PDB file of N, CA, C and O in Angstrom:
ATOM      1  N   UNK A   1      10.440  -4.748 -12.718  1.00 83.00           N
ATOM      2  CA  UNK A   1       9.873  -5.392 -13.868  1.00 83.00           C
ATOM      3  C   UNK A   1       8.761  -6.327 -13.430  1.00 83.00           C
ATOM      4  O   UNK A   1       8.892  -7.020 -12.437  1.00 83.00           O
ATOM      5  N   UNK A   2       7.687  -6.348 -14.170  1.00 89.00           N
ATOM      6  CA  UNK A   2       6.533  -7.177 -13.852  1.00 89.00           C
ATOM      7  C   UNK A   2       6.446  -8.340 -14.833  1.00 89.00           C
ATOM      8  O   UNK A   2       6.960  -8.279 -15.939  1.00 89.00           O
ATOM      9  N   UNK A   3       5.777  -9.394 -14.405  1.00 91.00           N
ATOM     10  CA  UNK A   3       5.538 -10.558 -15.246  1.00 91.00           C
ATOM     11  C   UNK A   3       4.044 -10.788 -15.310  1.00 91.00           C
ATOM     12  O   UNK A   3       3.355 -10.724 -14.293  1.00 91.00           O
ATOM     13  N   UNK A   4       3.546 -11.072 -16.497  1.00 93.00           N
ATOM     14  CA  UNK A   4       2.139 -11.361 -16.697  1.00 93.00           C
ATOM     15  C   UNK A   4       1.970 -12.871 -16.727  1.00 93.00           C
ATOM     16  O   UNK A   4       2.688 -13.575 -17.438  1.00 93.00           O
ATOM     17  N   UNK A   5       1.009 -13.369 -15.946  1.00 93.00           N
ATOM     18  CA  UNK A   5       0.792 -14.815 -15.869  1.00 93.00           C
ATOM     19  C   UNK A   5      -0.672 -15.121 -16.140  1.00 93.00           C
ATOM     20  O   UNK A   5      -1.559 -14.461 -15.594  1.00 93.00           O
ATOM     21  N   UNK A   6      -0.922 -16.128 -16.992  1.00 94.00           N
ATOM     22  CA  UNK A   6      -2.284 -16.544 -17.321  1.00 94.00           C
ATOM     23  C   UNK A   6      -2.564 -17.851 -16.590  1.00 94.00           C
ATOM     24  O   UNK A   6      -1.839 -18.826 -16.746  1.00 94.00           O
ATOM     25  N   UNK A   7      -3.627 -17.856 -15.777  1.00 90.00           N
ATOM     26  CA  UNK A   7      -3.992 -19.044 -15.004  1.00 90.00           C
ATOM     27  C   UNK A   7      -5.495 -19.178 -14.959  1.00 90.00           C
ATOM     28  O   UNK A   7      -6.195 -18.238 -14.577  1.00 90.00           O
ATOM     29  N   UNK A   8      -5.995 -20.315 -15.354  1.00 89.00           N
ATOM     30  CA  UNK A   8      -7.420 -20.636 -15.258  1.00 89.00           C
ATOM     31  C   UNK A   8      -8.305 -19.551 -15.873  1.00 89.00           C
ATOM     32  O   UNK A   8      -9.307 -19.147 -15.292  1.00 89.00           O
ATOM     33  N   UNK A   9      -7.926 -19.036 -17.027  1.00 90.00           N
ATOM     34  CA  UNK A   9      -8.734 -18.037 -17.720  1.00 90.00           C
ATOM     35  C   UNK A   9      -8.633 -16.635 -17.152  1.00 90.00           C
ATOM     36  O   UNK A   9      -9.396 -15.757 -17.516  1.00 90.00           O
ATOM     37  N   UNK A  10      -7.692 -16.402 -16.246  1.00 94.00           N
ATOM     38  CA  UNK A  10      -7.534 -15.095 -15.608  1.00 94.00           C
ATOM     39  C   UNK A  10      -6.062 -14.694 -15.643  1.00 94.00           C
ATOM     40  O   UNK A  10      -5.175 -15.546 -15.594  1.00 94.00           O
ATOM     41  N   UNK A  11      -5.816 -13.397 -15.726  1.00 95.00           N
ATOM     42  CA  UNK A  11      -4.443 -12.891 -15.717  1.00 95.00           C
ATOM     43  C   UNK A  11      -4.106 -12.298 -14.353  1.00 95.00           C
ATOM     44  O   UNK A  11      -4.974 -11.798 -13.651  1.00 95.00           O
ATOM     45  N   UNK A  12      -2.822 -12.385 -14.034  1.00 93.00           N
ATOM     46  CA  UNK A  12      -2.315 -11.737 -12.827  1.00 93.00           C
ATOM     47  C   UNK A  12      -0.915 -11.226 -13.077  1.00 93.00           C
ATOM     48  O   UNK A  12      -0.206 -11.713 -13.946  1.00 93.00           O
ATOM     49  N   UNK A  13      -0.552 -10.216 -12.294  1.00 94.00           N
ATOM     50  CA  UNK A  13       0.777  -9.616 -12.378  1.00 94.00           C
ATOM     51  C   UNK A  13       1.625 -10.095 -11.215  1.00 94.00           C
ATOM     52  O   UNK A  13       1.149 -10.159 -10.080  1.00 94.00           O
ATOM     53  N   UNK A  14       2.863 -10.395 -11.499  1.00 94.00           N
ATOM     54  CA  UNK A  14       3.838 -10.729 -10.466  1.00 94.00           C
ATOM     55  C   UNK A  14       4.949  -9.698 -10.566  1.00 94.00           C
ATOM     56  O   UNK A  14       5.445  -9.405 -11.653  1.00 94.00           O
ATOM     57  N   UNK A  15       5.303  -9.106  -9.426  1.00 94.00           N
ATOM     58  CA  UNK A  15       6.353  -8.091  -9.428  1.00 94.00           C
ATOM     59  C   UNK A  15       7.003  -8.012  -8.059  1.00 94.00           C
ATOM     60  O   UNK A  15       6.477  -8.520  -7.075  1.00 94.00           O
ATOM     61  N   UNK A  16       8.167  -7.381  -8.010  1.00 93.00           N
ATOM     62  CA  UNK A  16       8.901  -7.184  -6.762  1.00 93.00           C
ATOM     63  C   UNK A  16       8.698  -5.755  -6.295  1.00 93.00           C
ATOM     64  O   UNK A  16       8.782  -4.818  -7.090  1.00 93.00           O
ATOM     65  N   UNK A  17       8.422  -5.590  -5.004  1.00 92.00           N
ATOM     66  CA  UNK A  17       8.337  -4.253  -4.416  1.00 92.00           C
ATOM     67  C   UNK A  17       8.955  -4.307  -3.032  1.00 92.00           C
ATOM     68  O   UNK A  17       8.563  -5.132  -2.210  1.00 92.00           O
ATOM     69  N   UNK A  18       9.932  -3.468  -2.803  1.00 90.00           N
ATOM     70  CA  UNK A  18      10.679  -3.427  -1.540  1.00 90.00           C
ATOM     71  C   UNK A  18      11.222  -4.802  -1.174  1.00 90.00           C
ATOM     72  O   UNK A  18      11.151  -5.234  -0.027  1.00 90.00           O
ATOM     73  N   UNK A  19      11.732  -5.511  -2.170  1.00 90.00           N
ATOM     74  CA  UNK A  19      12.363  -6.803  -1.946  1.00 90.00           C
ATOM     75  C   UNK A  19      11.421  -7.969  -1.727  1.00 90.00           C
ATOM     76  O   UNK A  19      11.873  -9.063  -1.411  1.00 90.00           O
ATOM     77  N   UNK A  20      10.118  -7.757  -1.896  1.00 93.00           N
ATOM     78  CA  UNK A  20       9.147  -8.833  -1.676  1.00 93.00           C
ATOM     79  C   UNK A  20       8.342  -9.090  -2.951  1.00 93.00           C
ATOM     80  O   UNK A  20       7.985  -8.163  -3.670  1.00 93.00           O
ATOM     81  N   UNK A  21       8.050 -10.370  -3.180  1.00 94.00           N
ATOM     82  CA  UNK A  21       7.235 -10.758  -4.330  1.00 94.00           C
ATOM     83  C   UNK A  21       5.779 -10.353  -4.076  1.00 94.00           C
ATOM     84  O   UNK A  21       5.230 -10.636  -3.019  1.00 94.00           O
ATOM     85  N   UNK A  22       5.183  -9.667  -5.028  1.00 93.00           N
ATOM     86  CA  UNK A  22       3.798  -9.222  -4.931  1.00 93.00           C
ATOM     87  C   UNK A  22       3.002  -9.845  -6.069  1.00 93.00           C
ATOM     88  O   UNK A  22       3.525 -10.074  -7.155  1.00 93.00           O
ATOM     89  N   UNK A  23       1.715 -10.096  -5.834  1.00 93.00           N
ATOM     90  CA  UNK A  23       0.819 -10.649  -6.834  1.00 93.00           C
ATOM     91  C   UNK A  23      -0.432  -9.802  -6.888  1.00 93.00           C
ATOM     92  O   UNK A  23      -1.017  -9.477  -5.859  1.00 93.00           O
ATOM     93  N   UNK A  24      -0.839  -9.440  -8.089  1.00 92.00           N
ATOM     94  CA  UNK A  24      -2.039  -8.642  -8.294  1.00 92.00           C
ATOM     95  C   UNK A  24      -2.894  -9.333  -9.344  1.00 92.00           C
ATOM     96  O   UNK A  24      -2.476  -9.497 -10.492  1.00 92.00           O
ATOM     97  N   UNK A  25      -4.091  -9.772  -8.966  1.00 92.00           N
ATOM     98  CA  UNK A  25      -4.994 -10.418  -9.906  1.00 92.00           C
ATOM     99  C   UNK A  25      -5.713  -9.361 -10.726  1.00 92.00           C
ATOM    100  O   UNK A  25      -6.343  -8.466 -10.177  1.00 92.00           O
ATOM    101  N   UNK A  26      -5.602  -9.477 -12.038  1.00 92.00           N
ATOM    102  CA  UNK A  26      -6.268  -8.549 -12.946  1.00 92.00           C
ATOM    103  C   UNK A  26      -7.657  -9.058 -13.287  1.00 92.00           C
ATOM    104  O   UNK A  26      -8.615  -8.308 -13.317  1.00 92.00           O
ATOM    105  N   UNK A  27      -7.762 -10.341 -13.557  1.00 92.00           N
ATOM    106  CA  UNK A  27      -9.055 -10.939 -13.866  1.00 92.00           C
ATOM    107  C   UNK A  27      -9.104 -11.486 -15.286  1.00 92.00           C
ATOM    108  O   UNK A  27      -8.103 -11.534 -15.996  1.00 92.00           O
ATOM    109  N   UNK A  28     -10.301 -11.878 -15.717  1.00 94.00           N
ATOM    110  CA  UNK A  28     -10.461 -12.458 -17.059  1.00 94.00           C
ATOM    111  C   UNK A  28     -10.507 -11.379 -18.134  1.00 94.00           C
ATOM    112  O   UNK A  28     -11.566 -10.878 -18.482  1.00 94.00           O
ATOM    113  N   UNK A  29      -9.347 -10.997 -18.633  1.00 94.00           N
ATOM    114  CA  UNK A  29      -9.238  -9.964 -19.662  1.00 94.00           C
ATOM    115  C   UNK A  29      -8.528 -10.556 -20.875  1.00 94.00           C
ATOM    116  O   UNK A  29      -7.991 -11.659 -20.815  1.00 94.00           O
ATOM    117  N   UNK A  30      -8.500  -9.808 -21.961  1.00 93.00           N
ATOM    118  CA  UNK A  30      -7.787 -10.269 -23.154  1.00 93.00           C
ATOM    119  C   UNK A  30      -6.282 -10.141 -22.934  1.00 93.00           C
ATOM    120  O   UNK A  30      -5.830  -9.443 -22.027  1.00 93.00           O
ATOM    121  N   UNK A  31      -5.529 -10.790 -23.801  1.00 93.00           N
ATOM    122  CA  UNK A  31      -4.071 -10.713 -23.712  1.00 93.00           C
ATOM    123  C   UNK A  31      -3.598  -9.275 -23.915  1.00 93.00           C
ATOM    124  O   UNK A  31      -2.693  -8.812 -23.214  1.00 93.00           O
ATOM    125  N   UNK A  32      -4.223  -8.559 -24.836  1.00 95.00           N
ATOM    126  CA  UNK A  32      -3.841  -7.168 -25.096  1.00 95.00           C
ATOM    127  C   UNK A  32      -4.051  -6.322 -23.841  1.00 95.00           C
ATOM    128  O   UNK A  32      -3.188  -5.529 -23.451  1.00 95.00           O
ATOM    129  N   UNK A  33      -5.200  -6.474 -23.187  1.00 94.00           N
ATOM    130  CA  UNK A  33      -5.464  -5.701 -21.974  1.00 94.00           C
ATOM    131  C   UNK A  33      -4.525  -6.112 -20.841  1.00 94.00           C
ATOM    132  O   UNK A  33      -4.065  -5.266 -20.059  1.00 94.00           O
ATOM    133  N   UNK A  34      -4.208  -7.397 -20.751  1.00 93.00           N
ATOM    134  CA  UNK A  34      -3.246  -7.859 -19.755  1.00 93.00           C
ATOM    135  C   UNK A  34      -1.881  -7.219 -19.949  1.00 93.00           C
ATOM    136  O   UNK A  34      -1.230  -6.806 -18.989  1.00 93.00           O
ATOM    137  N   UNK A  35      -1.453  -7.107 -21.200  1.00 94.00           N
ATOM    138  CA  UNK A  35      -0.170  -6.464 -21.494  1.00 94.00           C
ATOM    139  C   UNK A  35      -0.205  -4.975 -21.164  1.00 94.00           C
ATOM    140  O   UNK A  35       0.792  -4.402 -20.737  1.00 94.00           O
ATOM    141  N   UNK A  36      -1.364  -4.337 -21.354  1.00 95.00           N
ATOM    142  CA  UNK A  36      -1.494  -2.929 -20.990  1.00 95.00           C
ATOM    143  C   UNK A  36      -1.372  -2.755 -19.477  1.00 95.00           C
ATOM    144  O   UNK A  36      -0.723  -1.826 -19.007  1.00 95.00           O
ATOM    145  N   UNK A  37      -1.990  -3.649 -18.708  1.00 93.00           N
ATOM    146  CA  UNK A  37      -1.866  -3.607 -17.250  1.00 93.00           C
ATOM    147  C   UNK A  37      -0.405  -3.773 -16.836  1.00 93.00           C
ATOM    148  O   UNK A  37       0.082  -3.083 -15.942  1.00 93.00           O
ATOM    149  N   UNK A  38       0.288  -4.699 -17.491  1.00 94.00           N
ATOM    150  CA  UNK A  38       1.706  -4.937 -17.180  1.00 94.00           C
ATOM    151  C   UNK A  38       2.524  -3.675 -17.441  1.00 94.00           C
ATOM    152  O   UNK A  38       3.355  -3.277 -16.619  1.00 94.00           O
ATOM    153  N   UNK A  39       2.279  -3.041 -18.574  1.00 95.00           N
ATOM    154  CA  UNK A  39       3.009  -1.830 -18.935  1.00 95.00           C
ATOM    155  C   UNK A  39       2.745  -0.703 -17.940  1.00 95.00           C
ATOM    156  O   UNK A  39       3.675  -0.014 -17.501  1.00 95.00           O
ATOM    157  N   UNK A  40       1.495  -0.515 -17.544  1.00 94.00           N
ATOM    158  CA  UNK A  40       1.149   0.532 -16.574  1.00 94.00           C
ATOM    159  C   UNK A  40       1.804   0.257 -15.221  1.00 94.00           C
ATOM    160  O   UNK A  40       2.312   1.162 -14.568  1.00 94.00           O
ATOM    161  N   UNK A  41       1.780  -1.013 -14.810  1.00 94.00           N
ATOM    162  CA  UNK A  41       2.391  -1.375 -13.528  1.00 94.00           C
ATOM    163  C   UNK A  41       3.891  -1.125 -13.553  1.00 94.00           C
ATOM    164  O   UNK A  41       4.447  -0.584 -12.588  1.00 94.00           O
ATOM    165  N   UNK A  42       4.550  -1.493 -14.645  1.00 95.00           N
ATOM    166  CA  UNK A  42       5.987  -1.255 -14.750  1.00 95.00           C
ATOM    167  C   UNK A  42       6.300   0.233 -14.726  1.00 95.00           C
ATOM    168  O   UNK A  42       7.290   0.651 -14.123  1.00 95.00           O
ATOM    169  N   UNK A  43       5.462   1.043 -15.351  1.00 95.00           N
ATOM    170  CA  UNK A  43       5.664   2.490 -15.342  1.00 95.00           C
ATOM    171  C   UNK A  43       5.538   3.041 -13.915  1.00 95.00           C
ATOM    172  O   UNK A  43       6.366   3.843 -13.473  1.00 95.00           O
ATOM    173  N   UNK A  44       4.508   2.613 -13.190  1.00 94.00           N
ATOM    174  CA  UNK A  44       4.330   3.073 -11.810  1.00 94.00           C
ATOM    175  C   UNK A  44       5.480   2.613 -10.918  1.00 94.00           C
ATOM    176  O   UNK A  44       5.978   3.387 -10.089  1.00 94.00           O
ATOM    177  N   UNK A  45       5.927   1.371 -11.095  1.00 94.00           N
ATOM    178  CA  UNK A  45       7.044   0.866 -10.292  1.00 94.00           C
ATOM    179  C   UNK A  45       8.329   1.631 -10.589  1.00 94.00           C
ATOM    180  O   UNK A  45       9.116   1.900  -9.684  1.00 94.00           O
ATOM    181  N   UNK A  46       8.528   2.009 -11.861  1.00 94.00           N
ATOM    182  CA  UNK A  46       9.694   2.803 -12.225  1.00 94.00           C
ATOM    183  C   UNK A  46       9.637   4.171 -11.543  1.00 94.00           C
ATOM    184  O   UNK A  46      10.633   4.647 -10.995  1.00 94.00           O
ATOM    185  N   UNK A  47       8.471   4.805 -11.555  1.00 94.00           N
ATOM    186  CA  UNK A  47       8.316   6.120 -10.922  1.00 94.00           C
ATOM    187  C   UNK A  47       8.523   6.030  -9.411  1.00 94.00           C
ATOM    188  O   UNK A  47       9.081   6.938  -8.801  1.00 94.00           O
ATOM    189  N   UNK A  48       8.076   4.941  -8.800  1.00 93.00           N
ATOM    190  CA  UNK A  48       8.305   4.747  -7.364  1.00 93.00           C
ATOM    191  C   UNK A  48       9.793   4.595  -7.082  1.00 93.00           C
ATOM    192  O   UNK A  48      10.305   5.160  -6.111  1.00 93.00           O
ATOM    193  N   UNK A  49      10.476   3.841  -7.924  1.00 93.00           N
ATOM    194  CA  UNK A  49      11.917   3.636  -7.747  1.00 93.00           C
ATOM    195  C   UNK A  49      12.682   4.941  -7.912  1.00 93.00           C
ATOM    196  O   UNK A  49      13.657   5.196  -7.211  1.00 93.00           O
ATOM    197  N   UNK A  50      12.224   5.799  -8.827  1.00 94.00           N
ATOM    198  CA  UNK A  50      12.862   7.089  -9.057  1.00 94.00           C
ATOM    199  C   UNK A  50      12.459   8.124  -8.008  1.00 94.00           C
ATOM    200  O   UNK A  50      12.930   9.250  -8.035  1.00 94.00           O
ATOM    201  N   UNK A  51      11.567   7.748  -7.115  1.00 92.00           N
ATOM    202  CA  UNK A  51      11.033   8.630  -6.066  1.00 92.00           C
ATOM    203  C   UNK A  51      10.260   9.813  -6.635  1.00 92.00           C
ATOM    204  O   UNK A  51      10.209  10.886  -6.052  1.00 92.00           O
ATOM    205  N   UNK A  52       9.667   9.607  -7.796  1.00 93.00           N
ATOM    206  CA  UNK A  52       8.812  10.625  -8.394  1.00 93.00           C
ATOM    207  C   UNK A  52       7.366  10.438  -7.947  1.00 93.00           C
ATOM    208  O   UNK A  52       6.546  11.343  -8.086  1.00 93.00           O
ATOM    209  N   UNK A  53       7.056   9.262  -7.423  1.00 91.00           N
ATOM    210  CA  UNK A  53       5.751   8.951  -6.842  1.00 91.00           C
ATOM    211  C   UNK A  53       5.983   8.321  -5.482  1.00 91.00           C
ATOM    212  O   UNK A  53       7.068   7.817  -5.191  1.00 91.00           O
ATOM    213  N   UNK A  54       4.942   8.322  -4.683  1.00 91.00           N
ATOM    214  CA  UNK A  54       5.007   7.739  -3.351  1.00 91.00           C
ATOM    215  C   UNK A  54       3.690   7.038  -3.060  1.00 91.00           C
ATOM    216  O   UNK A  54       2.622   7.578  -3.345  1.00 91.00           O
ATOM    217  N   UNK A  55       3.772   5.837  -2.496  1.00 90.00           N
ATOM    218  CA  UNK A  55       2.565   5.124  -2.105  1.00 90.00           C
ATOM    219  C   UNK A  55       2.020   5.799  -0.849  1.00 90.00           C
ATOM    220  O   UNK A  55       2.749   5.950   0.138  1.00 90.00           O
ATOM    221  N   UNK A  56       0.760   6.243  -0.858  1.00 89.00           N
ATOM    222  CA  UNK A  56       0.203   6.926   0.304  1.00 89.00           C
ATOM    223  C   UNK A  56       0.168   6.033   1.542  1.00 89.00           C
ATOM    224  O   UNK A  56       0.072   4.809   1.435  1.00 89.00           O
ATOM    225  N   UNK A  57       0.241   6.650   2.691  1.00 87.00           N
ATOM    226  CA  UNK A  57       0.170   5.920   3.957  1.00 87.00           C
ATOM    227  C   UNK A  57      -1.185   5.230   4.034  1.00 87.00           C
ATOM    228  O   UNK A  57      -2.221   5.823   3.731  1.00 87.00           O
ATOM    229  N   UNK A  58      -1.184   3.983   4.439  1.00 86.00           N
ATOM    230  CA  UNK A  58      -2.425   3.228   4.577  1.00 86.00           C
ATOM    231  C   UNK A  58      -2.893   2.571   3.291  1.00 86.00           C
ATOM    232  O   UNK A  58      -3.941   1.941   3.267  1.00 86.00           O
ATOM    233  N   UNK A  59      -2.119   2.694   2.227  1.00 88.00           N
ATOM    234  CA  UNK A  59      -2.477   2.111   0.928  1.00 88.00           C
ATOM    235  C   UNK A  59      -1.467   1.019   0.593  1.00 88.00           C
ATOM    236  O   UNK A  59      -0.264   1.226   0.711  1.00 88.00           O
ATOM    237  N   UNK A  60      -1.958  -0.128   0.165  1.00 90.00           N
ATOM    238  CA  UNK A  60      -1.038  -1.195  -0.233  1.00 90.00           C
ATOM    239  C   UNK A  60      -0.542  -0.937  -1.649  1.00 90.00           C
ATOM    240  O   UNK A  60      -1.169  -0.211  -2.424  1.00 90.00           O
ATOM    241  N   UNK A  61       0.567  -1.556  -1.992  1.00 91.00           N
ATOM    242  CA  UNK A  61       1.115  -1.398  -3.337  1.00 91.00           C
ATOM    243  C   UNK A  61       0.145  -1.964  -4.366  1.00 91.00           C
ATOM    244  O   UNK A  61       0.002  -1.430  -5.462  1.00 91.00           O
ATOM    245  N   UNK A  62      -0.570  -3.021  -4.011  1.00 91.00           N
ATOM    246  CA  UNK A  62      -1.538  -3.603  -4.941  1.00 91.00           C
ATOM    247  C   UNK A  62      -2.675  -2.630  -5.234  1.00 91.00           C
ATOM    248  O   UNK A  62      -3.087  -2.484  -6.383  1.00 91.00           O
ATOM    249  N   UNK A  63      -3.203  -1.968  -4.206  1.00 90.00           N
ATOM    250  CA  UNK A  63      -4.262  -0.979  -4.423  1.00 90.00           C
ATOM    251  C   UNK A  63      -3.742   0.204  -5.228  1.00 90.00           C
ATOM    252  O   UNK A  63      -4.443   0.744  -6.069  1.00 90.00           O
ATOM    253  N   UNK A  64      -2.494   0.585  -4.971  1.00 91.00           N
ATOM    254  CA  UNK A  64      -1.891   1.699  -5.685  1.00 91.00           C
ATOM    255  C   UNK A  64      -1.811   1.402  -7.183  1.00 91.00           C
ATOM    256  O   UNK A  64      -2.181   2.231  -8.013  1.00 91.00           O
ATOM    257  N   UNK A  65      -1.381   0.209  -7.533  1.00 92.00           N
ATOM    258  CA  UNK A  65      -1.276  -0.171  -8.941  1.00 92.00           C
ATOM    259  C   UNK A  65      -2.657  -0.432  -9.528  1.00 92.00           C
ATOM    260  O   UNK A  65      -2.942  -0.036 -10.661  1.00 92.00           O
ATOM    261  N   UNK A  66      -3.534  -1.070  -8.780  1.00 91.00           N
ATOM    262  CA  UNK A  66      -4.883  -1.370  -9.261  1.00 91.00           C
ATOM    263  C   UNK A  66      -5.644  -0.101  -9.632  1.00 91.00           C
ATOM    264  O   UNK A  66      -6.393  -0.070 -10.598  1.00 91.00           O
ATOM    265  N   UNK A  67      -5.410   0.968  -8.887  1.00 90.00           N
ATOM    266  CA  UNK A  67      -6.071   2.248  -9.154  1.00 90.00           C
ATOM    267  C   UNK A  67      -5.184   3.197  -9.966  1.00 90.00           C
ATOM    268  O   UNK A  67      -5.395   4.402  -9.967  1.00 90.00           O
ATOM    269  N   UNK A  68      -4.173   2.622 -10.627  1.00 89.00           N
ATOM    270  CA  UNK A  68      -3.284   3.357 -11.530  1.00 89.00           C
ATOM    271  C   UNK A  68      -2.623   4.567 -10.880  1.00 89.00           C
ATOM    272  O   UNK A  68      -2.521   5.641 -11.469  1.00 89.00           O
ATOM    273  N   UNK A  69      -2.200   4.416  -9.637  1.00 87.00           N
ATOM    274  CA  UNK A  69      -1.475   5.479  -8.944  1.00 87.00           C
ATOM    275  C   UNK A  69      -2.357   6.507  -8.274  1.00 87.00           C
ATOM    276  O   UNK A  69      -1.861   7.462  -7.699  1.00 87.00           O
ATOM    277  N   UNK A  70      -3.673   6.327  -8.345  1.00 86.00           N
ATOM    278  CA  UNK A  70      -4.602   7.279  -7.732  1.00 86.00           C
ATOM    279  C   UNK A  70      -5.615   6.517  -6.880  1.00 86.00           C
ATOM    280  O   UNK A  70      -6.791   6.431  -7.232  1.00 86.00           O
ATOM    281  N   UNK A  71      -5.169   5.955  -5.755  1.00 79.00           N
ATOM    282  CA  UNK A  71      -6.080   5.166  -4.929  1.00 79.00           C
ATOM    283  C   UNK A  71      -7.160   6.040  -4.316  1.00 79.00           C
ATOM    284  O   UNK A  71      -6.970   7.244  -4.129  1.00 79.00           O
ATOM    285  N   UNK A  72      -8.316   5.438  -4.016  1.00 73.00           N
ATOM    286  CA  UNK A  72      -9.378   6.232  -3.385  1.00 73.00           C
ATOM    287  C   UNK A  72      -8.948   6.726  -2.011  1.00 73.00           C
ATOM    288  O   UNK A  72      -8.150   6.080  -1.325  1.00 73.00           O
ATOM    289  N   UNK A  73      -9.441   7.892  -1.632  1.00 71.00           N
ATOM    290  CA  UNK A  73      -9.085   8.464  -0.331  1.00 71.00           C
ATOM    291  C   UNK A  73      -9.671   7.615   0.788  1.00 71.00           C
ATOM    292  O   UNK A  73     -10.823   7.192   0.724  1.00 71.00           O
ATOM    293  N   UNK A  74      -8.875   7.370   1.775  1.00 61.00           N
ATOM    294  CA  UNK A  74      -9.346   6.631   2.938  1.00 61.00           C
ATOM    295  C   UNK A  74     -10.053   7.592   3.886  1.00 61.00           C
ATOM    296  O   UNK A  74      -9.579   8.717   4.096  1.00 61.00           O
ATOM    297  N   UNK A  75     -11.163   7.178   4.478  1.00 59.00           N
ATOM    298  CA  UNK A  75     -11.920   8.100   5.322  1.00 59.00           C
ATOM    299  C   UNK A  75     -11.135   8.649   6.509  1.00 59.00           C
ATOM    300  O   UNK A  75     -11.318   9.796   6.889  1.00 59.00           O
ATOM    301  N   UNK A  76     -10.234   7.852   7.098  1.00 57.00           N
ATOM    302  CA  UNK A  76      -9.501   8.319   8.274  1.00 57.00           C
ATOM    303  C   UNK A  76      -8.311   9.207   7.919  1.00 57.00           C
ATOM    304  O   UNK A  76      -7.689   9.776   8.795  1.00 57.00           O
ATOM    305  N   UNK A  77      -7.988   9.336   6.615  1.00 50.00           N
ATOM    306  CA  UNK A  77      -6.859  10.157   6.218  1.00 50.00           C
ATOM    307  C   UNK A  77      -7.291  11.461   5.530  1.00 50.00           C
ATOM    308  O   UNK A  77      -6.450  12.238   5.116  1.00 50.00           O
ATOM    309  N   UNK A  78      -8.586  11.673   5.427  1.00 52.00           N
ATOM    310  CA  UNK A  78      -9.055  12.893   4.784  1.00 52.00           C
ATOM    311  C   UNK A  78      -8.953  14.063   5.754  1.00 52.00           C
ATOM    312  O   UNK A  78      -8.863  13.885   6.976  1.00 52.00           O
ATOM    313  N   UNK A  79      -8.991  15.274   5.220  1.00 55.00           N
ATOM    314  CA  UNK A  79      -8.875  16.465   6.058  1.00 55.00           C
ATOM    315  C   UNK A  79     -10.087  16.625   6.950  1.00 55.00           C
ATOM    316  O   UNK A  79     -11.209  16.334   6.554  1.00 55.00           O
ATOM    317  N   UNK A  80      -9.845  17.115   8.143  1.00 56.00           N
ATOM    318  CA  UNK A  80     -10.929  17.394   9.079  1.00 56.00           C
ATOM    319  C   UNK A  80     -11.588  18.712   8.668  1.00 56.00           C
ATOM    320  O   UNK A  80     -10.917  19.637   8.216  1.00 56.00           O
ATOM    321  N   UNK A  81     -12.884  18.778   8.844  1.00 61.00           N
ATOM    322  CA  UNK A  81     -13.596  20.012   8.525  1.00 61.00           C
ATOM    323  C   UNK A  81     -13.297  21.079   9.574  1.00 61.00           C
ATOM    324  O   UNK A  81     -13.008  20.776  10.733  1.00 61.00           O
ATOM    325  N   UNK A  82     -13.370  22.312   9.143  1.00 64.00           N
ATOM    326  CA  UNK A  82     -13.193  23.412  10.093  1.00 64.00           C
ATOM    327  C   UNK A  82     -14.387  23.434  11.040  1.00 64.00           C
ATOM    328  O   UNK A  82     -15.528  23.359  10.616  1.00 64.00           O
ATOM    329  N   UNK A  83     -14.102  23.553  12.302  1.00 64.00           N
ATOM    330  CA  UNK A  83     -15.169  23.606  13.302  1.00 64.00           C
ATOM    331  C   UNK A  83     -15.177  24.974  13.957  1.00 64.00           C
ATOM    332  O   UNK A  83     -14.190  25.679  13.978  1.00 64.00           O
ATOM    333  N   UNK A  84     -16.299  25.321  14.501  1.00 63.00           N
ATOM    334  CA  UNK A  84     -16.414  26.604  15.184  1.00 63.00           C
ATOM    335  C   UNK A  84     -16.646  26.404  16.655  1.00 63.00           C
ATOM    336  O   UNK A  84     -17.023  25.367  17.118  1.00 63.00           O
TER     337      UNK A  84
END
């Protein structure tokens, strides 16, 4: 479960992942958009708990949630081109 916190005109998410408190700054958004971020994060965390999703190697949980479960590919983890 995630918690939405408003501080200094900016929203952030607080949540537990693997037994540790995590914080993700969303930024200066409306309350409605902040609640949407909270809902999406809770959905992703539920899927991770159910083992229906997996955080890719080399990706932090914050980046995983920030990119809605589809983090950008890291250059060192992409497939090597076929060589001749």
